[in-house]
Amino acid sequence: MPPRHVYVHVPFCARRCTYCDFSIAVRRVVPVNAFADALGRELAVRFPPGEQWEADTLYLGGGTPSRLGGDGVARVLDVLRMRIALPEDAEVTIEANPDDVTPEAARAWRRAGVNRLSIGAQSFDDTVLAWMHRTHDAGAIERAVDCARGSGIANVSLDLIFALPAAVERSWRTDLERALALEPEHLSLYGLTIEPGTPLGRERHRGRLVESPDERYEAEFLEAHAAVTAAGLEHYEISNFGRPGRHSRHNRSYWSGVAYAGLGPSAHEFDGRQRRANASAYTEWLRRLSEGADPVAEREVLTAENCVAETVYLGLRTSDGLTVSEAEAGRARSWIEAGWGTMDSAHRLRLTPLGWLRLDTLAADLTLIRSRY
Ligand code: SF4
């Protein structure tokens, strides 16, 4: 069965944000036609000719898909639709930088079939946005939400980053309040991690920057949980909140272990047993496709141990939790006493926000027990 969920990586960005280690291609002028043509070639090279399939979700991530502009996104969707049917109720998301969301672009995206916009807000503090080297200010986020709604895109998600270094003055409470005042259908909140090779990583290496202490991460995570759930959004995955019926259907596919396709440079794909990743650099992905070759760079077949570890880790990170055996339930009782989880009569174990703060340790613990049986 072809995958019902499709991810397309659009690598173009206006410039690199200080914390970013994604596979991006900085371009002043976005080569829309070259990218769309290459996507068409990737579909032709990798999927048998003539085969058409239907997808439940399509997600254009990046990079900055909104840099394709109104017509560019429509062109990319046209290319994808030549092979992938998107029914009326499919969830079609694009990630957007606030300053790319104009009324004209949003209307063109909506006309092309986009029904969900994930806006990279990150903060509502202009000083913090400048520190992150973002291209937009706080006012642009508010205008972007208005444009999305005005165009008929009724499903809007905002991304925010928390746990900034102590040296950066920022009111997390104010950022949450300003995000919630826009009444988004969905919020994704990510703790800052400083990766080597990024501008922030180099600052840390030179001793000019110290990562946020764990206490700040924990306090802001718990503060967000309290504020966002009080506003009516459900905390349905460690980093994600959504109004009822507005959880990300696409991201759910990653956490539930079903197959998904990945197209574009650096895109990852999973067929239920094997993972693959495309060549990371845009130019290399383009070169291979121009030669008619598959742009794959890595493949990994999951072992039985990998599958156990993934099932446990992915299950525990969502509010669905996972069903545990008698032996596992015995181990989890101490977590429940500590306030890290709950368990119902059917042995469904779910982590609380306090448990999510210990996700890696608890998942490793449970995996060890599960591997023994
Ligand atoms: S816009 Fe997103 S992908 Fe592009 S550099 Fe910034 S964080 Fe990275």
Coordinates of C-alpha atoms and ligand atoms in Angstrom, one line a residue:
M1 CA 0.0 0.0 0.0
P2 CA 1.4 3.4 -0.9
P3 CA 1.7 5.7 2.1
R4 CA -1.3 7.8 3.1
H5 CA 0.9 10.5 4.5
V6 CA 3.3 12.6 2.5
Y7 CA 6.0 15.0 3.6
V8 CA 7.8 17.3 1.2
H9 CA 10.9 19.2 2.3
V10 CA 11.1 22.7 0.8
P11 CA 14.7 23.8 1.7
F12 CA 14.6 27.5 0.8
C13 CA 15.2 30.2 3.5
A14 CA 15.9 33.9 3.3
R15 CA 18.8 33.4 5.8
R16 CA 19.8 31.1 8.6
C17 CA 18.3 31.6 12.1
T18 CA 20.9 31.4 14.8
Y19 CA 19.6 28.1 16.3
C20 CA 18.9 26.3 13.0
D21 CA 20.6 23.1 12.0
F22 CA 18.0 22.0 9.4
S23 CA 18.9 21.2 5.8
I24 CA 18.3 24.5 4.1
A25 CA 19.3 26.4 1.0
V26 CA 19.6 30.2 1.4
R27 CA 18.3 31.8 -1.8
R28 CA 17.3 35.4 -2.5
V29 CA 15.3 34.2 -5.5
V30 CA 13.6 30.9 -5.0
P31 CA 14.0 28.5 -8.0
V32 CA 10.4 27.4 -8.0
N33 CA 10.4 25.7 -11.4
A34 CA 13.6 23.8 -10.9
F35 CA 12.4 22.6 -7.5
A36 CA 8.9 21.6 -8.8
D37 CA 10.4 19.8 -11.8
A38 CA 12.8 17.9 -9.6
L39 CA 10.0 16.8 -7.3
G40 CA 8.2 15.5 -10.3
R41 CA 11.3 13.5 -11.3
E42 CA 11.6 12.1 -7.8
L43 CA 8.1 10.8 -8.0
A44 CA 8.8 9.3 -11.4
V45 CA 12.1 7.7 -10.3
R46 CA 10.9 6.3 -7.0
F47 CA 7.3 5.2 -7.6
P48 CA 6.2 2.9 -10.5
P49 CA 5.0 4.8 -13.6
G50 CA 1.3 5.3 -13.8
E51 CA 0.7 4.4 -10.1
Q52 CA -1.6 7.0 -8.5
W53 CA -2.4 6.9 -4.8
E54 CA -4.6 8.8 -2.4
A55 CA -3.1 10.6 0.7
D56 CA -4.9 11.6 3.9
T57 CA -2.3 14.3 4.7
L58 CA 0.3 16.3 2.9
Y59 CA 2.8 18.4 4.8
L60 CA 5.1 20.9 3.1
G61 CA 7.9 21.6 5.7
G62 CA 11.3 23.1 5.6
G63 CA 13.1 25.3 5.2
T64 CA 10.4 27.8 4.5
P65 CA 7.7 26.5 2.1
S66 CA 6.0 29.9 2.2
R67 CA 9.0 31.3 0.3
L68 CA 7.6 29.5 -2.8
G69 CA 5.0 32.2 -2.8
G70 CA 1.3 31.9 -3.8
D71 CA 1.9 30.6 -7.3
G72 CA 4.9 28.5 -6.3
V73 CA 3.0 26.4 -3.7
A74 CA 0.2 25.9 -6.3
R75 CA 2.8 24.7 -8.9
V76 CA 4.3 22.2 -6.4
L77 CA 0.8 20.9 -5.5
D78 CA 0.0 20.5 -9.2
V79 CA 3.1 18.4 -9.6
L80 CA 2.3 16.3 -6.6
R81 CA -1.4 15.8 -7.7
M82 CA -0.2 14.2 -10.9
R83 CA 0.6 11.2 -8.8
I84 CA -1.1 11.7 -5.4
A85 CA -4.8 12.3 -5.1
L86 CA -5.8 14.6 -2.3
P87 CA -9.5 14.1 -1.4
E88 CA -11.6 17.1 -0.2
D89 CA -11.0 16.2 3.5
A90 CA -7.3 15.7 3.2
E91 CA -5.2 17.8 5.7
V92 CA -2.9 19.9 3.6
T93 CA -0.4 21.9 5.7
I94 CA 2.3 24.4 4.7
E95 CA 4.9 25.9 7.1
A96 CA 5.1 29.7 6.8
N97 CA 7.3 32.5 7.9
P98 CA 5.0 35.3 9.1
D99 CA 6.4 37.9 6.7
D100 CA 5.6 35.7 3.7
V101 CA 1.9 35.5 4.6
T102 CA 0.3 38.2 2.5
P103 CA -3.4 38.3 1.6
E104 CA -2.6 37.4 -2.0
A105 CA -0.3 34.5 -1.1
A106 CA -2.8 33.1 1.5
R107 CA -5.7 33.3 -1.0
A108 CA -3.5 31.5 -3.6
W109 CA -2.6 28.8 -1.1
R110 CA -6.2 28.3 -0.1
R111 CA -7.3 28.1 -3.8
A112 CA -4.5 25.4 -4.3
G113 CA -6.0 23.3 -1.5
V114 CA -4.0 24.3 1.5
N115 CA -6.2 24.2 4.6
R116 CA -3.7 24.4 7.5
L117 CA -1.0 26.9 8.1
S118 CA 1.8 26.3 10.5
I119 CA 3.4 29.7 11.3
G120 CA 6.9 30.0 12.7
A121 CA 6.3 32.7 15.3
Q122 CA 8.9 31.6 17.9
S123 CA 8.4 34.7 20.1
F124 CA 6.4 37.9 20.2
D125 CA 9.4 39.9 21.6
D126 CA 11.2 41.9 18.8
T127 CA 14.5 41.8 20.7
V128 CA 14.3 38.0 21.0
L129 CA 13.3 37.7 17.3
A130 CA 16.4 39.8 16.3
W131 CA 18.6 37.6 18.6
M132 CA 17.2 34.5 16.8
H133 CA 18.0 36.3 13.4
R134 CA 14.4 35.8 12.4
T135 CA 13.3 37.9 9.4
H136 CA 10.0 39.1 11.0
D137 CA 8.8 41.1 14.0
A138 CA 5.9 40.4 16.3
G139 CA 3.4 42.5 14.3
A140 CA 4.0 40.2 11.3
I141 CA 2.8 37.2 13.3
E142 CA -0.5 38.9 14.0
R143 CA -0.9 40.1 10.4
A144 CA -0.2 36.5 9.2
V145 CA -2.9 35.0 11.4
D146 CA -5.4 37.6 10.1
C147 CA -4.4 36.9 6.5
A148 CA -4.8 33.2 6.9
R149 CA -8.2 33.5 8.4
G150 CA -9.2 36.1 5.9
S151 CA -8.3 33.7 3.1
G152 CA -10.4 30.9 4.5
I153 CA -7.5 28.9 6.0
A154 CA -9.3 28.2 9.3
N155 CA -6.7 25.9 10.8
V156 CA -3.8 27.8 12.1
S157 CA -0.9 26.6 14.2
L158 CA 1.9 28.7 15.8
D159 CA 5.4 27.5 16.8
L160 CA 7.1 29.0 19.8
I161 CA 10.6 28.3 21.3
F162 CA 11.1 28.2 25.0
A163 CA 14.0 27.7 27.4
L164 CA 16.2 30.4 26.0
P165 CA 19.6 31.0 27.6
A166 CA 19.4 32.9 30.9
A167 CA 21.3 35.9 29.3
V168 CA 18.4 36.5 26.9
E169 CA 15.7 38.5 28.7
R170 CA 12.3 37.2 27.7
S171 CA 8.9 36.9 29.4
W172 CA 7.7 33.4 28.4
R173 CA 4.4 34.2 30.1
T174 CA 3.9 37.2 27.8
D175 CA 4.7 35.2 24.7
L176 CA 2.2 32.5 25.7
E177 CA -0.5 35.2 26.4
R178 CA 0.1 36.9 23.0
A179 CA 0.0 33.5 21.2
L180 CA -3.2 32.5 23.0
A181 CA -4.8 35.9 22.3
L182 CA -4.7 35.0 18.6
E183 CA -6.8 31.9 19.4
P184 CA -4.8 29.4 17.3
E185 CA -6.3 26.0 16.7
H186 CA -2.9 24.4 17.5
L187 CA 0.4 25.3 19.2
S188 CA 3.8 23.6 19.0
L189 CA 6.3 24.5 21.7
Y190 CA 9.9 23.5 21.4
G191 CA 12.7 23.8 24.0
L192 CA 15.8 25.4 22.5
T193 CA 18.6 23.0 21.9
I194 CA 21.9 24.4 20.9
E195 CA 23.5 22.3 18.1
P196 CA 27.1 22.3 17.2
G197 CA 27.8 24.0 13.9
T198 CA 25.0 26.5 14.3
P199 CA 25.7 30.2 15.1
L200 CA 24.6 29.6 18.7
G201 CA 26.7 26.5 18.9
R202 CA 29.7 28.5 17.9
E203 CA 28.9 31.2 20.5
R204 CA 28.7 28.4 23.1
H205 CA 32.0 26.9 21.9
R206 CA 33.7 30.3 22.4
G207 CA 32.3 30.5 25.9
R208 CA 30.0 33.4 25.1
L209 CA 26.7 31.6 25.6
V210 CA 25.4 29.2 28.3
E211 CA 22.4 27.0 27.6
S212 CA 19.3 27.4 29.7
P213 CA 19.5 25.5 32.9
D214 CA 17.2 22.4 33.3
E215 CA 15.2 24.2 35.9
R216 CA 14.2 27.0 33.4
Y217 CA 13.2 24.3 30.8
E218 CA 11.1 22.5 33.3
A219 CA 9.4 25.6 34.7
E220 CA 8.5 27.0 31.3
F221 CA 7.3 23.6 30.1
L222 CA 5.0 23.3 33.1
E223 CA 3.9 26.9 32.8
A224 CA 3.0 26.4 29.2
H225 CA 1.0 23.2 30.0
A226 CA -1.0 25.1 32.6
A227 CA -1.7 28.2 30.5
V228 CA -2.4 26.5 27.2
T229 CA -4.7 23.8 28.6
A230 CA -6.6 26.4 30.6
A231 CA -7.3 28.1 27.2
G232 CA -9.0 25.0 26.0
L233 CA -6.2 23.3 23.9
E234 CA -5.4 19.6 24.7
H235 CA -1.8 18.7 25.4
Y236 CA -1.8 15.7 23.1
E237 CA 1.9 15.2 22.5
I238 CA 4.9 16.3 24.5
S239 CA 5.4 19.4 22.2
N240 CA 2.0 19.8 20.8
F241 CA -1.4 21.2 21.8
G242 CA -4.6 21.3 19.8
R243 CA -8.2 22.2 20.1
P244 CA -10.5 19.1 19.9
G245 CA -10.6 17.9 16.3
R246 CA -7.6 20.1 15.4
H247 CA -4.7 17.8 16.4
S248 CA -2.1 17.5 13.6
R249 CA -3.3 14.4 11.6
H250 CA 0.0 14.4 9.7
N251 CA 2.3 14.4 12.8
R252 CA 0.2 11.7 14.3
S253 CA 1.3 9.4 11.5
Y254 CA 4.9 9.8 12.8
W255 CA 4.0 8.9 16.4
S256 CA 1.7 6.0 15.5
G257 CA 4.3 4.1 13.5
V258 CA 2.3 4.0 10.2
A259 CA 4.1 4.4 6.8
Y260 CA 4.7 7.9 5.4
A261 CA 6.5 9.1 2.3
G262 CA 9.3 11.7 2.3
L263 CA 10.2 13.8 -0.8
G264 CA 12.7 16.5 -1.3
P265 CA 16.2 17.1 0.1
S266 CA 16.9 15.5 3.5
A267 CA 13.3 14.1 3.7
H268 CA 12.9 11.0 5.8
E269 CA 10.5 8.2 4.9
F270 CA 9.2 5.1 6.7
D271 CA 7.5 2.1 5.0
G272 CA 6.6 0.3 8.2
R273 CA 9.9 -1.6 8.4
Q274 CA 12.6 0.4 6.7
R275 CA 13.6 4.1 7.1
R276 CA 15.3 6.0 4.3
A277 CA 16.6 9.6 4.0
N278 CA 17.3 11.6 0.9
A279 CA 20.6 13.4 0.2
S280 CA 20.6 16.3 2.6
A281 CA 22.0 19.1 0.4
Y282 CA 19.6 20.7 -2.1
T283 CA 22.3 20.7 -4.9
E284 CA 23.1 17.0 -4.4
W285 CA 19.4 16.0 -4.4
L286 CA 19.0 18.0 -7.6
R287 CA 22.1 16.5 -9.2
R288 CA 21.0 13.0 -8.6
L289 CA 17.6 13.5 -9.9
S290 CA 19.0 15.3 -13.0
E291 CA 20.9 12.0 -13.7
G292 CA 17.7 10.0 -13.2
A293 CA 19.0 8.5 -10.0
D294 CA 17.2 7.9 -6.7
P295 CA 18.3 10.6 -4.3
V296 CA 18.5 8.3 -1.3
A297 CA 21.5 8.7 1.0
E298 CA 20.7 6.3 3.9
R299 CA 18.6 3.3 4.6
E300 CA 18.0 1.5 7.8
V301 CA 16.0 -1.7 8.4
L302 CA 14.5 -1.6 11.9
T303 CA 15.6 -4.6 14.1
A304 CA 13.1 -6.2 16.5
E305 CA 14.9 -4.2 19.3
N306 CA 14.5 -0.9 17.4
C307 CA 10.8 -1.6 17.0
V308 CA 10.3 -2.2 20.7
A309 CA 12.2 0.9 21.6
E310 CA 10.2 3.0 19.1
T311 CA 6.8 1.7 20.1
V312 CA 7.5 2.5 23.7
Y313 CA 9.1 5.9 23.0
L314 CA 6.4 7.1 20.5
G315 CA 3.6 5.7 22.7
L316 CA 4.8 7.5 25.8
R317 CA 5.2 10.8 24.1
T318 CA 1.5 11.1 23.2
S319 CA -1.5 11.5 25.5
D320 CA -2.8 8.2 24.0
G321 CA 0.0 6.4 26.0
L322 CA 0.5 2.7 25.5
T323 CA -0.9 -0.6 26.9
V324 CA 1.5 -2.3 29.2
S325 CA 1.9 -5.8 30.4
E326 CA 1.6 -6.9 34.1
A327 CA 5.4 -6.8 34.6
E328 CA 5.6 -3.3 33.0
A329 CA 2.6 -2.1 35.1
G330 CA 4.5 -3.2 38.2
R331 CA 7.4 -1.0 37.2
A332 CA 5.2 1.9 36.3
R333 CA 3.5 2.0 39.7
S334 CA 6.4 3.9 41.2
W335 CA 6.1 6.5 38.4
I336 CA 2.4 6.9 39.1
E337 CA 3.1 7.4 42.8
A338 CA 5.7 10.1 41.9
G339 CA 3.1 11.9 39.7
W340 CA 4.8 11.0 36.4
G341 CA 2.0 8.9 34.9
T342 CA -1.5 7.5 35.1
M343 CA -2.8 4.0 34.4
D344 CA -6.4 2.9 33.7
S345 CA -8.0 -0.4 34.4
A346 CA -7.0 -1.6 30.9
H347 CA -3.4 -1.0 31.7
R348 CA -3.1 2.0 29.5
L349 CA -0.1 4.0 30.7
R350 CA 0.0 7.7 30.0
L351 CA 2.7 10.1 31.1
T352 CA 1.7 13.4 32.8
P353 CA 3.6 16.6 32.0
L354 CA 6.0 15.8 34.9
G355 CA 6.5 12.4 33.3
W356 CA 7.2 14.0 29.9
L357 CA 10.0 15.9 31.5
R358 CA 11.6 12.5 32.1
L359 CA 10.6 10.9 28.8
D360 CA 14.0 9.5 27.7
T361 CA 14.7 7.9 31.1
L362 CA 11.2 6.4 31.5
A363 CA 11.1 5.1 27.9
A364 CA 14.5 3.5 28.3
D365 CA 13.4 1.9 31.5
L366 CA 10.2 0.4 30.0
T367 CA 12.0 -0.7 26.8
L368 CA 14.4 -2.7 29.0
I369 CA 11.6 -4.5 30.7
R370 CA 9.7 -5.1 27.4
S371 CA 12.8 -6.5 25.7
R372 CA 13.2 -9.2 28.4
Y373 CA 9.8 -10.7 27.7
Ligands
SF4_1 S1 13.3 29.8 8.8 FE1 13.2 27.8 9.8 S2 14.4 26.4 8.5 FE2 14.9 28.5 7.8 S3 16.7 29.0 8.9 FE3 15.0 29.7 10.2 S4 14.6 28.0 11.6 FE4 15.9 27.2 9.9

